[in-house]
């Protein structure tokens, strides 16, 4: 059985956006995510609200669905205040938080604080330490840390998250170093790997799936041991938006055959990205139980 999540961009004021999160919960989706950016691609000059307050509001207006960041990076985050925020979201949601983490790419988020531009190797090294510090902070009441990228002195996380020892981490990775990091991180229930399949955008369906399959083969070739138990595919990243129940059923079958346990689709928007009709989402929700069992 494959789990299905929905991505809700934080672009609407809460008086309007509340309905989408309530509907995602009532529809029976397994998880709901919001992108953790300060500004994002073609929507950079439009409304875009902060991630953590959005998830707090979502936690207080839903009761069942898991909630998550997709993905949180070190580009504009320090792990100490971030850990405090995430701890609070987990407590307020009664243990429904999942944290997807990535190294971060060049762009709005990486340049906004005016720091030096990092090489890919530097970004990855920073990310490894970011993950390690965040893991420690969310697992222990008091943390001291002195590293190459971060420091923490007597950092207190009390009362701690609702999920012990910490909420699950999903590591975003498409290359061998990141895939090994995802495997080494997946030590606790719910931990795992998340991928877009490819960084290329605007691909036709078959080309996109061929790229996803290559990413999966790379994971097979990279890991000496078993894959992480949770393996999530963001299906809205490189090809056309899901257009019908049958379209989603086909995608779920392909994702399941490639070993994915979870997928995400996007809440339809009037314009790109994710242009579509909310009636399609209603139809998907009505058939959600059968869709989960697509390959059973």
Coordinates of C-alpha atoms in Angstrom, one line a residue:
X1 CA 0.0 0.0 0.0
X2 CA 1.4 3.4 -1.0
X3 CA 0.8 6.5 1.1
X4 CA -0.4 9.7 -0.6
X5 CA 0.4 13.3 0.5
X6 CA -0.5 16.7 -0.8
X7 CA 1.6 19.9 -1.1
X8 CA 0.0 23.1 -0.1
X9 CA 2.0 26.2 -1.0
X10 CA 1.9 28.9 1.7
X11 CA 0.7 31.7 -0.6
X12 CA -2.8 32.4 0.8
X13 CA -3.8 34.3 3.9
X14 CA -4.9 32.0 6.6
X15 CA -8.6 33.1 6.5
X16 CA -8.6 31.5 3.1
X17 CA -6.0 28.8 3.4
X18 CA -7.5 27.2 6.5
X19 CA -10.1 25.5 4.2
X20 CA -7.4 23.7 2.2
X21 CA -5.7 22.2 5.2
X22 CA -9.1 21.2 6.7
X23 CA -10.1 19.5 3.4
X24 CA -6.7 17.7 3.2
X25 CA -7.4 16.3 6.6
X26 CA -11.0 15.4 5.9
X27 CA -10.2 13.9 2.5
X28 CA -8.0 11.3 4.2
X29 CA -4.6 12.1 2.7
X30 CA -1.8 10.6 4.6
X31 CA 0.4 13.7 4.9
X32 CA 0.4 17.4 3.9
X33 CA 3.4 19.5 3.2
X34 CA 4.4 23.1 2.6
X35 CA 7.5 24.3 0.9
X36 CA 10.1 25.8 3.2
X37 CA 11.3 28.8 1.3
X38 CA 11.4 32.6 1.8
X39 CA 10.7 33.1 -1.9
X40 CA 10.2 30.5 -4.6
X41 CA 10.8 30.5 -8.4
X42 CA 8.2 32.3 -10.5
X43 CA 6.1 33.1 -7.4
X44 CA 8.9 35.1 -5.7
X45 CA 7.2 38.4 -6.2
X46 CA 3.8 37.2 -5.0
X47 CA 2.3 36.4 -1.5
X48 CA 4.3 33.8 0.4
X49 CA 3.9 33.1 4.1
X50 CA 6.4 31.7 6.6
X51 CA 6.6 27.9 7.0
X52 CA 6.5 27.4 10.7
X53 CA 3.5 29.7 11.5
X54 CA 1.7 28.0 8.6
X55 CA 2.3 24.6 10.1
X56 CA 1.3 25.7 13.6
X57 CA -2.0 27.0 12.2
X58 CA -2.4 23.7 10.2
X59 CA -1.7 21.7 13.4
X60 CA -4.4 23.6 15.3
X61 CA -7.0 23.2 12.6
X62 CA -6.4 19.5 11.7
X63 CA -6.5 16.4 13.8
X64 CA -5.3 13.4 11.9
X65 CA -3.0 14.1 8.9
X66 CA 0.7 14.2 9.3
X67 CA 2.3 17.6 8.5
X68 CA 5.8 18.4 7.1
X69 CA 8.3 20.8 5.7
X70 CA 9.4 20.0 2.1
X71 CA 12.3 20.7 2.4
X72 CA 14.1 22.6 5.1
X73 CA 17.7 23.6 4.3
X74 CA 20.5 25.5 6.0
X75 CA 20.2 28.3 3.4
X76 CA 18.6 30.6 5.9
X77 CA 18.2 28.4 9.0
X78 CA 20.3 28.0 12.1
X79 CA 19.5 24.6 13.8
X80 CA 19.0 26.0 17.3
X81 CA 16.0 28.3 16.7
X82 CA 14.8 25.9 14.1
X83 CA 14.8 23.0 16.5
X84 CA 12.8 25.1 19.0
X85 CA 10.2 25.9 16.3
X86 CA 10.0 22.3 15.2
X87 CA 9.7 21.0 18.7
X88 CA 6.7 23.3 19.2
X89 CA 5.0 22.3 16.0
X90 CA 5.4 18.6 17.0
X91 CA 3.9 19.3 20.5
X92 CA 1.0 21.4 19.1
X93 CA 0.2 18.7 16.5
X94 CA 0.4 15.9 19.1
X95 CA 3.2 14.2 17.3
X96 CA 2.2 14.6 13.6
X97 CA 5.4 16.3 12.3
X98 CA 7.8 14.9 9.7
X99 CA 10.8 17.0 8.7
X100 CA 12.2 16.7 5.2
X101 CA 15.7 18.1 5.0
X102 CA 18.0 19.1 2.1
X103 CA 21.3 20.7 1.4
X104 CA 19.8 23.7 -0.3
X105 CA 20.5 25.1 -3.7
X106 CA 21.6 28.5 -5.0
X107 CA 18.8 31.0 -5.4
X108 CA 16.6 33.4 -3.4
X109 CA 17.0 31.5 -0.1
X110 CA 20.8 31.1 -0.3
X111 CA 21.5 34.7 -1.2
X112 CA 19.0 36.6 1.0
X113 CA 21.3 36.8 4.1
X114 CA 24.2 38.1 2.0
X115 CA 26.7 35.4 2.8
X116 CA 29.3 34.0 0.4
X117 CA 28.2 31.7 -2.3
X118 CA 29.1 28.1 -1.4
X119 CA 30.4 25.4 -3.7
X120 CA 28.3 22.2 -3.9
X121 CA 30.8 20.4 -1.7
X122 CA 30.6 23.1 0.9
X123 CA 26.8 23.1 0.8
X124 CA 26.8 19.3 1.4
X125 CA 29.4 19.5 4.3
X126 CA 27.3 22.2 5.9
X127 CA 24.2 20.1 5.5
X128 CA 25.8 17.0 7.1
X129 CA 26.5 19.1 10.2
X130 CA 23.1 20.8 10.1
X131 CA 21.5 17.4 10.2
X132 CA 23.7 16.2 13.0
X133 CA 23.1 19.3 15.1
X134 CA 19.3 19.2 14.5
X135 CA 19.3 15.5 15.4
X136 CA 21.0 16.1 18.7
X137 CA 18.9 19.2 19.5
X138 CA 15.6 17.4 19.0
X139 CA 16.7 14.2 20.8
X140 CA 18.2 15.8 24.0
X141 CA 17.1 18.3 26.6
X142 CA 20.4 20.3 26.6
X143 CA 22.9 20.5 23.7
X144 CA 26.4 21.9 23.3
X145 CA 28.0 21.9 19.9
X146 CA 31.1 23.4 18.4
X147 CA 31.6 22.6 14.7
X148 CA 32.8 24.0 11.4
X149 CA 29.5 25.6 10.6
X150 CA 27.5 25.8 13.8
X151 CA 27.8 26.4 17.5
X152 CA 25.3 25.8 20.3
X153 CA 25.9 26.6 24.0
X154 CA 23.5 25.1 26.6
X155 CA 20.7 25.0 24.0
X156 CA 17.6 23.8 25.8
X157 CA 14.8 21.9 24.1
X158 CA 12.3 21.5 27.0
X159 CA 9.8 19.8 27.1
X160 CA 11.1 18.2 23.9
X161 CA 9.0 17.0 20.9
X162 CA 6.0 14.8 21.3
X163 CA 7.6 12.1 19.2
X164 CA 10.6 10.6 21.0
X165 CA 13.4 10.7 20.6
X166 CA 12.6 13.1 17.7
X167 CA 10.2 13.6 14.7
X168 CA 11.1 11.6 11.6
X169 CA 13.7 13.0 9.2
X170 CA 13.4 12.5 5.4
X171 CA 16.7 13.4 3.6
X172 CA 16.3 14.9 0.1
X173 CA 19.0 13.4 -2.1
X174 CA 19.6 12.6 -5.8
X175 CA 23.4 12.0 -5.8
X176 CA 25.5 9.2 -4.1
X177 CA 26.7 11.3 -1.1
X178 CA 23.2 12.4 -0.3
X179 CA 21.8 8.9 -0.7
X180 CA 24.4 7.5 1.7
X181 CA 23.4 10.2 4.1
X182 CA 19.8 9.3 3.8
X183 CA 20.5 5.7 4.5
X184 CA 22.7 6.5 7.5
X185 CA 20.0 8.9 8.9
X186 CA 17.2 6.3 8.6
X187 CA 17.8 4.8 12.0
X188 CA 14.3 5.4 13.5
X189 CA 10.7 4.7 12.5
X190 CA 9.5 7.1 9.9
X191 CA 13.0 8.2 8.8
X192 CA 13.8 7.9 5.1
X193 CA 14.6 9.4 1.7
X194 CA 12.8 11.9 -0.5
X195 CA 13.5 12.7 -4.1
X196 CA 12.2 14.8 -7.0
X197 CA 13.6 12.1 -9.3
X198 CA 15.4 14.7 -11.3
X199 CA 16.3 18.4 -11.1
X200 CA 15.2 18.8 -14.8
X201 CA 11.8 20.5 -15.2
X202 CA 9.2 20.6 -18.0
X203 CA 9.8 17.0 -19.1
X204 CA 7.2 14.9 -20.8
X205 CA 5.8 12.0 -18.8
X206 CA 7.9 9.1 -20.2
X207 CA 11.1 11.1 -20.0
X208 CA 10.5 12.1 -16.4
X209 CA 9.8 8.5 -15.4
X210 CA 13.0 7.4 -17.1
X211 CA 14.9 10.0 -15.0
X212 CA 13.2 8.7 -11.9
X213 CA 14.2 5.2 -12.7
X214 CA 17.8 6.3 -13.2
X215 CA 17.7 7.9 -9.8
X216 CA 16.4 4.7 -8.3
X217 CA 19.1 2.7 -10.0
X218 CA 21.7 5.1 -8.6
X219 CA 20.3 4.5 -5.1
X220 CA 20.6 0.7 -5.7
X221 CA 24.2 1.1 -6.8
X222 CA 25.2 3.5 -4.0
X223 CA 23.9 1.6 -1.0
X224 CA 25.7 -1.5 0.4
X225 CA 22.8 -2.2 2.7
X226 CA 19.0 -2.0 2.5
X227 CA 17.2 1.2 1.4
X228 CA 15.5 3.4 4.0
X229 CA 12.1 2.0 4.9
X230 CA 10.4 5.3 3.9
X231 CA 11.0 6.4 0.3
X232 CA 9.0 9.3 -0.9
X233 CA 8.7 10.7 -4.5
X234 CA 7.6 14.3 -5.1
X235 CA 5.6 13.7 -8.3
X236 CA 5.0 17.3 -9.1
X237 CA 8.6 18.5 -9.6
X238 CA 9.6 17.8 -13.1
X239 CA 6.5 17.0 -15.3
X240 CA 2.9 17.9 -15.8
X241 CA 0.5 18.2 -12.9
X242 CA -1.8 15.2 -12.1
X243 CA -4.8 15.7 -14.4
X244 CA -7.2 12.9 -13.4
X245 CA -7.8 9.9 -11.1
X246 CA -6.6 7.6 -13.9
X247 CA -3.5 9.7 -14.4
X248 CA -2.7 9.4 -10.7
X249 CA -3.4 5.7 -10.7
X250 CA -0.9 5.2 -13.5
X251 CA 1.7 7.3 -11.6
X252 CA 1.1 5.4 -8.3
X253 CA 1.7 2.1 -10.1
X254 CA 5.0 3.2 -11.6
X255 CA 6.1 4.7 -8.3
X256 CA 5.2 1.5 -6.4
X257 CA 7.1 -0.7 -8.9
X258 CA 10.2 1.5 -8.4
X259 CA 10.0 0.9 -4.6
X260 CA 8.5 4.1 -3.4
X261 CA 6.4 3.9 -0.2
X262 CA 5.0 7.5 -0.4
X263 CA 4.3 10.1 -3.0
X264 CA 3.2 13.7 -3.0
X265 CA 0.9 15.5 -5.4
X266 CA 0.2 19.3 -5.4
X267 CA -3.0 21.2 -4.5
X268 CA -4.1 22.5 -7.9
X269 CA -3.6 26.2 -8.7
X270 CA -5.3 28.5 -11.2
X271 CA -1.9 29.1 -12.9
X272 CA 1.5 27.4 -13.2
X273 CA 3.1 25.9 -11.3
X274 CA 0.6 23.1 -10.5
X275 CA -2.1 24.4 -12.8
X276 CA -5.2 22.3 -12.5
X277 CA -8.8 21.9 -11.4
X278 CA -9.7 21.4 -7.7
X279 CA -12.5 19.1 -9.0
X280 CA -9.7 16.6 -9.9
X281 CA -8.6 16.7 -6.3
X282 CA -12.1 16.0 -5.1
X283 CA -12.3 13.0 -7.4
X284 CA -9.0 11.7 -6.2
X285 CA -10.1 12.1 -2.6
X286 CA -13.3 10.1 -3.3
X287 CA -11.2 7.2 -4.6
X288 CA -8.3 7.5 -2.2
X289 CA -8.6 4.1 -0.5
X290 CA -8.6 2.3 -3.8
X291 CA -5.7 4.4 -5.1
X292 CA -3.5 3.4 -2.2
X293 CA -4.0 -0.2 -3.0
X294 CA -3.0 0.3 -6.7
X295 CA -0.5 -2.6 -6.8
X296 CA -2.0 -4.9 -4.1

